[in-house]
PDB file of C-alpha atoms in Angstrom:
ATOM      1  CA  UNK I  89      39.731  11.054  19.464  1.00  0.00           C
ATOM      2  CA  UNK I  90      36.210  10.351  18.146  1.00  0.00           C
ATOM      3  CA  UNK I  91      35.636   6.589  18.633  1.00  0.00           C
ATOM      4  CA  UNK I  92      32.810   6.585  16.147  1.00  0.00           C
ATOM      5  CA  UNK I  93      35.532   7.049  13.497  1.00  0.00           C
ATOM      6  CA  UNK I  94      37.508   4.087  14.780  1.00  0.00           C
ATOM      7  CA  UNK I  95      37.815   0.550  13.429  1.00  0.00           C
ATOM      8  CA  UNK I  96      39.122  -2.233  15.571  1.00  0.00           C
ATOM      9  CA  UNK I  97      40.566  -5.248  13.711  1.00  0.00           C
ATOM     10  CA  UNK I  98      42.944  -8.140  14.326  1.00  0.00           C
ATOM     11  CA  UNK I  99      46.589  -7.861  13.399  1.00  0.00           C
ATOM     12  CA  UNK I 100      49.980  -9.596  13.836  1.00  0.00           C
ATOM     13  CA  UNK I 101      53.252  -8.060  15.109  1.00  0.00           C
ATOM     14  CA  UNK I 102      56.017  -7.995  12.462  1.00  0.00           C
ATOM     15  CA  UNK I 103      58.432  -5.569  14.108  1.00  0.00           C
ATOM     16  CA  UNK I 104      58.973  -4.278  17.592  1.00  0.00           C
ATOM     17  CA  UNK I 105      60.082  -0.649  17.900  1.00  0.00           C
ATOM     18  CA  UNK I 106      61.171   1.566  20.809  1.00  0.00           C
ATOM     19  CA  UNK I 107      58.909   2.788  23.596  1.00  0.00           C
ATOM     20  CA  UNK I 108      56.205   0.110  23.041  1.00  0.00           C
ATOM     21  CA  UNK I 109      55.564   0.987  19.422  1.00  0.00           C
ATOM     22  CA  UNK I 110      55.180  -1.846  16.905  1.00  0.00           C
ATOM     23  CA  UNK I 111      54.578  -2.462  13.232  1.00  0.00           C
ATOM     24  CA  UNK I 112      51.966  -4.959  12.322  1.00  0.00           C
ATOM     25  CA  UNK I 113      49.991  -6.181   9.328  1.00  0.00           C
ATOM     26  CA  UNK I 114      46.170  -6.360   9.465  1.00  0.00           C
ATOM     27  CA  UNK I 115      43.571  -7.491   6.923  1.00  0.00           C
ATOM     28  CA  UNK I 116      42.133  -4.490   5.153  1.00  0.00           C
ATOM     29  CA  UNK I 117      44.594  -2.054   6.680  1.00  0.00           C
ATOM     30  CA  UNK I 118      48.283  -3.037   6.276  1.00  0.00           C
ATOM     31  CA  UNK I 119      49.844  -5.726   4.068  1.00  0.00           C
ATOM     32  CA  UNK I 120      52.823  -7.852   5.275  1.00  0.00           C
ATOM     33  CA  UNK I 121      54.648  -7.117   2.016  1.00  0.00           C
ATOM     34  CA  UNK I 122      54.723  -3.389   2.873  1.00  0.00           C
ATOM     35  CA  UNK I 123      56.602  -3.950   6.131  1.00  0.00           C
ATOM     36  CA  UNK I 124      59.223  -1.286   5.588  1.00  0.00           C
ATOM     37  CA  UNK I 125      56.591   1.298   4.627  1.00  0.00           C
ATOM     38  CA  UNK I 126      54.209   0.692   7.528  1.00  0.00           C
ATOM     39  CA  UNK I 127      53.745   3.432  10.155  1.00  0.00           C
ATOM     40  CA  UNK I 128      54.383   2.810  13.867  1.00  0.00           C
ATOM     41  CA  UNK I 129      51.462   1.750  16.013  1.00  0.00           C
ATOM     42  CA  UNK I 130      51.331   2.992  19.564  1.00  0.00           C
ATOM     43  CA  UNK I 131      50.202   1.185  22.700  1.00  0.00           C
ATOM     44  CA  UNK I 132      46.774   2.290  23.780  1.00  0.00           C
ATOM     45  CA  UNK I 133      46.235   3.978  27.206  1.00  0.00           C
ATOM     46  CA  UNK I 134      46.829   1.648  30.072  1.00  0.00           C
ATOM     47  CA  UNK I 135      44.243   0.995  32.821  1.00  0.00           C
ATOM     48  CA  UNK I 136      46.511   2.022  35.693  1.00  0.00           C
ATOM     49  CA  UNK I 137      49.160   4.783  36.037  1.00  0.00           C
ATOM     50  CA  UNK I 138      52.315   4.149  34.002  1.00  0.00           C
ATOM     51  CA  UNK I 139      51.567   0.460  33.449  1.00  0.00           C
ATOM     52  CA  UNK I 140      53.086  -1.138  30.428  1.00  0.00           C
ATOM     53  CA  UNK I 141      52.965  -4.528  28.609  1.00  0.00           C
ATOM     54  CA  UNK I 142      55.045  -5.783  25.690  1.00  0.00           C
ATOM     55  CA  UNK I 143      54.403  -8.257  22.854  1.00  0.00           C
ATOM     56  CA  UNK I 144      56.640 -10.581  20.849  1.00  0.00           C
ATOM     57  CA  UNK I 145      57.088 -11.016  17.153  1.00  0.00           C
ATOM     58  CA  UNK I 146      54.140 -12.689  15.484  1.00  0.00           C
ATOM     59  CA  UNK I 147      51.961 -12.140  18.511  1.00  0.00           C
ATOM     60  CA  UNK I 148      48.331 -11.382  17.602  1.00  0.00           C
ATOM     61  CA  UNK I 149      47.036  -7.970  18.629  1.00  0.00           C
ATOM     62  CA  UNK I 150      43.966  -5.711  18.158  1.00  0.00           C
ATOM     63  CA  UNK I 151      44.626  -2.642  16.044  1.00  0.00           C
ATOM     64  CA  UNK I 152      42.528   0.539  16.319  1.00  0.00           C
ATOM     65  CA  UNK I 153      42.731   2.978  13.394  1.00  0.00           C
ATOM     66  CA  UNK I 154      40.777   6.250  12.947  1.00  0.00           C
ATOM     67  CA  UNK I 155      39.259   7.199   9.613  1.00  0.00           C
ATOM     68  CA  UNK I 156      39.654  10.942  10.307  1.00  0.00           C
ATOM     69  CA  UNK I 157      43.335  10.646  11.169  1.00  0.00           C
ATOM     70  CA  UNK I 158      45.299   7.809   9.410  1.00  0.00           C
ATOM     71  CA  UNK I 159      48.339   8.427  11.664  1.00  0.00           C
ATOM     72  CA  UNK I 160      46.338   7.722  14.833  1.00  0.00           C
ATOM     73  CA  UNK I 161      47.039   4.030  15.333  1.00  0.00           C
ATOM     74  CA  UNK I 162      46.925   2.004  18.568  1.00  0.00           C
ATOM     75  CA  UNK I 163      47.425  -1.601  19.514  1.00  0.00           C
ATOM     76  CA  UNK I 164      45.887  -3.699  22.315  1.00  0.00           C
ATOM     77  CA  UNK I 165      46.896  -7.103  23.589  1.00  0.00           C
ATOM     78  CA  UNK I 166      44.805  -9.901  22.114  1.00  0.00           C
ATOM     79  CA  UNK I 167      44.596 -12.392  24.975  1.00  0.00           C
ATOM     80  CA  UNK I 168      42.102 -15.119  25.762  1.00  0.00           C
ATOM     81  CA  UNK I 169      41.223 -14.329  29.418  1.00  0.00           C
ATOM     82  CA  UNK I 170      38.410 -16.951  29.649  1.00  0.00           C
ATOM     83  CA  UNK I 171      40.828 -19.746  28.712  1.00  0.00           C
ATOM     84  CA  UNK I 172      44.056 -18.336  30.291  1.00  0.00           C
ATOM     85  CA  UNK I 173      42.411 -17.348  33.600  1.00  0.00           C
ATOM     86  CA  UNK I 174      40.450 -20.571  33.981  1.00  0.00           C
ATOM     87  CA  UNK I 175      42.668 -22.019  36.647  1.00  0.00           C
ATOM     88  CA  UNK I 176      42.484 -18.814  38.750  1.00  0.00           C
ATOM     89  CA  UNK I 177      38.731 -18.440  38.599  1.00  0.00           C
ATOM     90  CA  UNK I 178      37.526 -21.848  39.766  1.00  0.00           C
ATOM     91  CA  UNK I 179      35.547 -21.573  42.957  1.00  0.00           C
ATOM     92  CA  UNK I 180      36.859 -18.110  43.804  1.00  0.00           C
ATOM     93  CA  UNK I 181      34.944 -14.918  44.478  1.00  0.00           C
ATOM     94  CA  UNK I 182      35.768 -11.154  44.373  1.00  0.00           C
ATOM     95  CA  UNK I 183      38.529 -11.727  41.924  1.00  0.00           C
ATOM     96  CA  UNK I 184      40.952  -9.062  40.648  1.00  0.00           C
ATOM     97  CA  UNK I 185      43.659 -10.147  38.217  1.00  0.00           C
ATOM     98  CA  UNK I 186      46.324  -7.526  37.514  1.00  0.00           C
ATOM     99  CA  UNK I 187      48.624  -9.835  35.404  1.00  0.00           C
ATOM    100  CA  UNK I 188      48.469 -13.371  34.146  1.00  0.00           C
ATOM    101  CA  UNK I 189      50.759 -14.136  31.244  1.00  0.00           C
ATOM    102  CA  UNK I 190      53.104 -16.892  30.041  1.00  0.00           C
ATOM    103  CA  UNK I 191      56.613 -16.288  31.298  1.00  0.00           C
ATOM    104  CA  UNK I 192      58.553 -18.928  29.332  1.00  0.00           C
ATOM    105  CA  UNK I 193      58.554 -21.091  32.466  1.00  0.00           C
ATOM    106  CA  UNK I 194      54.870 -21.460  33.248  1.00  0.00           C
ATOM    107  CA  UNK I 195      52.687 -18.410  34.019  1.00  0.00           C
ATOM    108  CA  UNK I 196      53.543 -15.219  35.816  1.00  0.00           C
ATOM    109  CA  UNK I 197      50.535 -13.912  37.819  1.00  0.00           C
ATOM    110  CA  UNK I 198      49.488 -11.215  40.198  1.00  0.00           C
ATOM    111  CA  UNK I 199      45.965 -11.461  41.509  1.00  0.00           C
ATOM    112  CA  UNK I 200      43.576 -11.231  44.494  1.00  0.00           C
ATOM    113  CA  UNK I 201      40.613 -13.313  45.602  1.00  0.00           C
ATOM    114  CA  UNK I 202      38.545 -13.488  48.776  1.00  0.00           C
ATOM    115  CA  UNK I 203      39.722 -16.987  49.425  1.00  0.00           C
ATOM    116  CA  UNK I 204      43.495 -16.637  48.732  1.00  0.00           C
ATOM    117  CA  UNK I 205      44.187 -12.978  49.413  1.00  0.00           C
ATOM    118  CA  UNK I 206      47.015 -11.581  47.250  1.00  0.00           C
ATOM    119  CA  UNK I 207      49.091 -13.996  45.214  1.00  0.00           C
ATOM    120  CA  UNK I 208      52.237 -13.175  43.210  1.00  0.00           C
ATOM    121  CA  UNK I 209      53.650 -16.217  41.422  1.00  0.00           C
ATOM    122  CA  UNK I 210      55.865 -17.405  38.654  1.00  0.00           C
ATOM    123  CA  UNK I 211      55.152 -21.013  37.709  1.00  0.00           C
ATOM    124  CA  UNK I 212      55.036 -22.795  41.036  1.00  0.00           C
ATOM    125  CA  UNK I 213      57.112 -20.172  43.023  1.00  0.00           C
ATOM    126  CA  UNK I 214      54.718 -18.057  45.018  1.00  0.00           C
ATOM    127  CA  UNK I 215      54.316 -15.116  47.435  1.00  0.00           C
ATOM    128  CA  UNK I 216      50.991 -15.182  49.141  1.00  0.00           C
ATOM    129  CA  UNK I 217      49.547 -12.620  51.597  1.00  0.00           C
ATOM    130  CA  UNK I 218      46.307 -14.262  52.703  1.00  0.00           C
ATOM    131  CA  UNK I 219      43.128 -12.656  54.023  1.00  0.00           C
ATOM    132  CA  UNK I 220      44.379 -13.060  57.593  1.00  0.00           C
ATOM    133  CA  UNK I 221      47.593 -11.175  56.796  1.00  0.00           C
ATOM    134  CA  UNK I 222      49.800 -14.249  56.900  1.00  0.00           C
ATOM    135  CA  UNK I 223      52.685 -14.197  54.486  1.00  0.00           C
ATOM    136  CA  UNK I 224      54.036 -17.297  52.667  1.00  0.00           C
ATOM    137  CA  UNK I 225      57.047 -17.385  50.392  1.00  0.00           C
ATOM    138  CA  UNK I 226      57.702 -20.738  48.731  1.00  0.00           C
ATOM    139  CA  UNK I 227      59.231 -22.691  45.939  1.00  0.00           C
ATOM    140  CA  UNK I 228      57.712 -26.025  44.765  1.00  0.00           C
ATOM    141  CA  UNK I 229      60.444 -28.171  46.243  1.00  0.00           C
ATOM    142  CA  UNK I 230      60.128 -29.581  49.729  1.00  0.00           C
ATOM    143  CA  UNK I 231      61.653 -27.532  52.610  1.00  0.00           C
ATOM    144  CA  UNK I 232      61.843 -24.376  50.489  1.00  0.00           C
ATOM    145  CA  UNK I 233      59.276 -22.030  52.188  1.00  0.00           C
ATOM    146  CA  UNK I 234      59.025 -19.259  54.744  1.00  0.00           C
ATOM    147  CA  UNK I 235      55.767 -18.667  56.636  1.00  0.00           C
ATOM    148  CA  UNK I 236      55.095 -15.526  58.758  1.00  0.00           C
ATOM    149  CA  UNK I 237      51.981 -15.714  60.853  1.00  0.00           C
ATOM    150  CA  UNK I 238      50.737 -14.666  64.328  1.00  0.00           C
ATOM    151  CA  UNK I 239      52.605 -17.564  65.927  1.00  0.00           C
ATOM    152  CA  UNK I 240      55.981 -16.500  64.463  1.00  0.00           C
ATOM    153  CA  UNK I 241      58.218 -17.364  61.507  1.00  0.00           C
ATOM    154  CA  UNK I 242      58.694 -20.800  60.088  1.00  0.00           C
ATOM    155  CA  UNK I 243      61.524 -21.530  57.773  1.00  0.00           C
ATOM    156  CA  UNK I 244      61.608 -24.677  55.559  1.00  0.00           C
ATOM    157  CA  UNK I 245      57.952 -25.552  55.924  1.00  0.00           C
ATOM    158  CA  UNK I 246      58.045 -27.159  59.353  1.00  0.00           C
ATOM    159  CA  UNK I 247      57.372 -25.942  62.868  1.00  0.00           C
ATOM    160  CA  UNK I 248      58.853 -28.945  64.635  1.00  0.00           C
ATOM    161  CA  UNK I 249      62.128 -27.311  65.730  1.00  0.00           C
ATOM    162  CA  UNK I 250      62.736 -23.927  67.364  1.00  0.00           C
ATOM    163  CA  UNK I 251      65.480 -21.606  66.078  1.00  0.00           C
ATOM    164  CA  UNK I 252      68.696 -21.177  68.115  1.00  0.00           C
ATOM    165  CA  UNK I 253      70.121 -17.870  69.307  1.00  0.00           C
ATOM    166  CA  UNK I 254      73.624 -18.045  67.769  1.00  0.00           C
ATOM    167  CA  UNK I 255      75.272 -15.637  70.249  1.00  0.00           C
ATOM    168  CA  UNK I 256      73.932 -17.550  73.272  1.00  0.00           C
ATOM    169  CA  UNK I 257      74.947 -20.913  71.744  1.00  0.00           C
ATOM    170  CA  UNK I 258      78.409 -19.462  71.084  1.00  0.00           C
ATOM    171  CA  UNK I 259      78.743 -18.431  74.739  1.00  0.00           C
ATOM    172  CA  UNK I 260      77.672 -21.908  75.935  1.00  0.00           C
ATOM    173  CA  UNK I 261      80.196 -23.659  73.660  1.00  0.00           C
ATOM    174  CA  UNK I 262      83.002 -21.308  74.857  1.00  0.00           C
ATOM    175  CA  UNK I 263      82.176 -22.270  78.434  1.00  0.00           C
ATOM    176  CA  UNK I 264      82.200 -25.958  77.539  1.00  0.00           C
ATOM    177  CA  UNK I 265      85.515 -25.527  75.807  1.00  0.00           C
ATOM    178  CA  UNK I 266      86.999 -23.724  78.849  1.00  0.00           C
ATOM    179  CA  UNK I 267      85.872 -26.676  80.999  1.00  0.00           C
ATOM    180  CA  UNK I 268      87.464 -29.160  78.613  1.00  0.00           C
ATOM    181  CA  UNK I 269      90.766 -27.203  78.752  1.00  0.00           C
ATOM    182  CA  UNK I 270      90.667 -27.196  82.517  1.00  0.00           C
ATOM    183  CA  UNK I 271      89.942 -30.934  82.664  1.00  0.00           C
ATOM    184  CA  UNK I 272      92.787 -31.632  80.209  1.00  0.00           C
ATOM    185  CA  UNK I 273      95.291 -29.474  82.165  1.00  0.00           C
ATOM    186  CA  UNK I 274      94.287 -31.021  85.569  1.00  0.00           C
ATOM    187  CA  UNK I 275      94.200 -34.576  84.175  1.00  0.00           C
ATOM    188  CA  UNK I 276      97.588 -34.242  82.507  1.00  0.00           C
ATOM    189  CA  UNK I 277      99.185 -33.211  85.866  1.00  0.00           C
ATOM    190  CA  UNK I 278      98.412 -36.647  87.452  1.00  0.00           C
ATOM    191  CA  UNK I 279      99.903 -39.964  86.199  1.00  0.00           C
ATOM    192  CA  UNK I 280      96.653 -41.766  86.935  1.00  0.00           C
ATOM    193  CA  UNK I 281      94.479 -39.362  84.957  1.00  0.00           C
ATOM    194  CA  UNK I 282      96.911 -38.528  82.147  1.00  0.00           C
ATOM    195  CA  UNK I 283      94.940 -40.764  79.703  1.00  0.00           C
ATOM    196  CA  UNK I 284      91.979 -38.412  80.150  1.00  0.00           C
ATOM    197  CA  UNK I 285      94.082 -35.448  78.966  1.00  0.00           C
ATOM    198  CA  UNK I 286      95.422 -37.520  76.140  1.00  0.00           C
ATOM    199  CA  UNK I 287      91.905 -38.532  75.037  1.00  0.00           C
ATOM    200  CA  UNK I 288      90.814 -34.906  74.948  1.00  0.00           C
ATOM    201  CA  UNK I 289      93.802 -34.221  72.729  1.00  0.00           C
ATOM    202  CA  UNK I 290      93.506 -31.266  70.373  1.00  0.00           C
ATOM    203  CA  UNK I 291      89.700 -30.803  70.703  1.00  0.00           C
ATOM    204  CA  UNK I 292      89.879 -27.565  72.733  1.00  0.00           C
ATOM    205  CA  UNK I 293      92.092 -25.941  70.119  1.00  0.00           C
ATOM    206  CA  UNK I 294      89.871 -27.079  67.247  1.00  0.00           C
ATOM    207  CA  UNK I 295      86.747 -25.802  69.112  1.00  0.00           C
ATOM    208  CA  UNK I 296      88.398 -22.451  69.693  1.00  0.00           C
ATOM    209  CA  UNK I 297      88.705 -22.085  65.914  1.00  0.00           C
ATOM    210  CA  UNK I 298      85.262 -23.324  65.034  1.00  0.00           C
ATOM    211  CA  UNK I 299      83.064 -21.619  67.729  1.00  0.00           C
ATOM    212  CA  UNK I 300      83.460 -18.084  66.270  1.00  0.00           C
ATOM    213  CA  UNK I 301      82.166 -19.361  62.909  1.00  0.00           C
ATOM    214  CA  UNK I 302      78.814 -20.531  64.332  1.00  0.00           C
ATOM    215  CA  UNK I 303      77.183 -17.140  64.050  1.00  0.00           C
ATOM    216  CA  UNK I 304      76.181 -15.705  60.708  1.00  0.00           C
ATOM    217  CA  UNK I 305      77.445 -12.196  59.723  1.00  0.00           C
ATOM    218  CA  UNK I 306      74.338 -11.732  57.532  1.00  0.00           C
ATOM    219  CA  UNK I 307      71.309 -13.219  59.329  1.00  0.00           C
ATOM    220  CA  UNK I 308      69.855 -12.178  62.707  1.00  0.00           C
ATOM    221  CA  UNK I 309      66.761 -13.365  64.599  1.00  0.00           C
ATOM    222  CA  UNK I 310      64.692 -11.873  67.472  1.00  0.00           C
TER     223      UNK I 310
END
């Protein structure tokens, strides 16, 4: 490819083909009326290994054609990085943006800055690995986050309550249930304490059925 033979001009996508190829019309190159006769236009070389981006019908693109080879046609995304990246650039330094595009529900972004570290987000849902190595996974709603830092793991956005070891709690409840059974059996054997056994009623049986369910078969903690 001899770039001195190339012309870069704006175009608009009118058909999406396989493997990233498109058909497009462009002033001075292709007319929209000739849609069925237009040659395929290939995506230009990506900046990183095997990366790929797609466009939608009627998206604007840049088209590169070569005067010495009419079949050598390439397209580039035609974005507005100054406007689209404005919210990511304010007050930040050492910025690297790998992706920032509309996702249909806000913006999908993957970028790095000195202040924030790595951020992967879709609209307001975010995965952040900050410069200290802390990891935060969160949705915008309250109590919908996980934070991993040097102090431990916080679930739900609050550090007010410690997690409980389910197996140890299960053991404690089983011991309490055995004590209730013994109290009920002993109380029922004496006319003066029979009301105690009656008051306990079916609670030991119900606890015996519920206690095994307190531990999750899917989630463990250290």
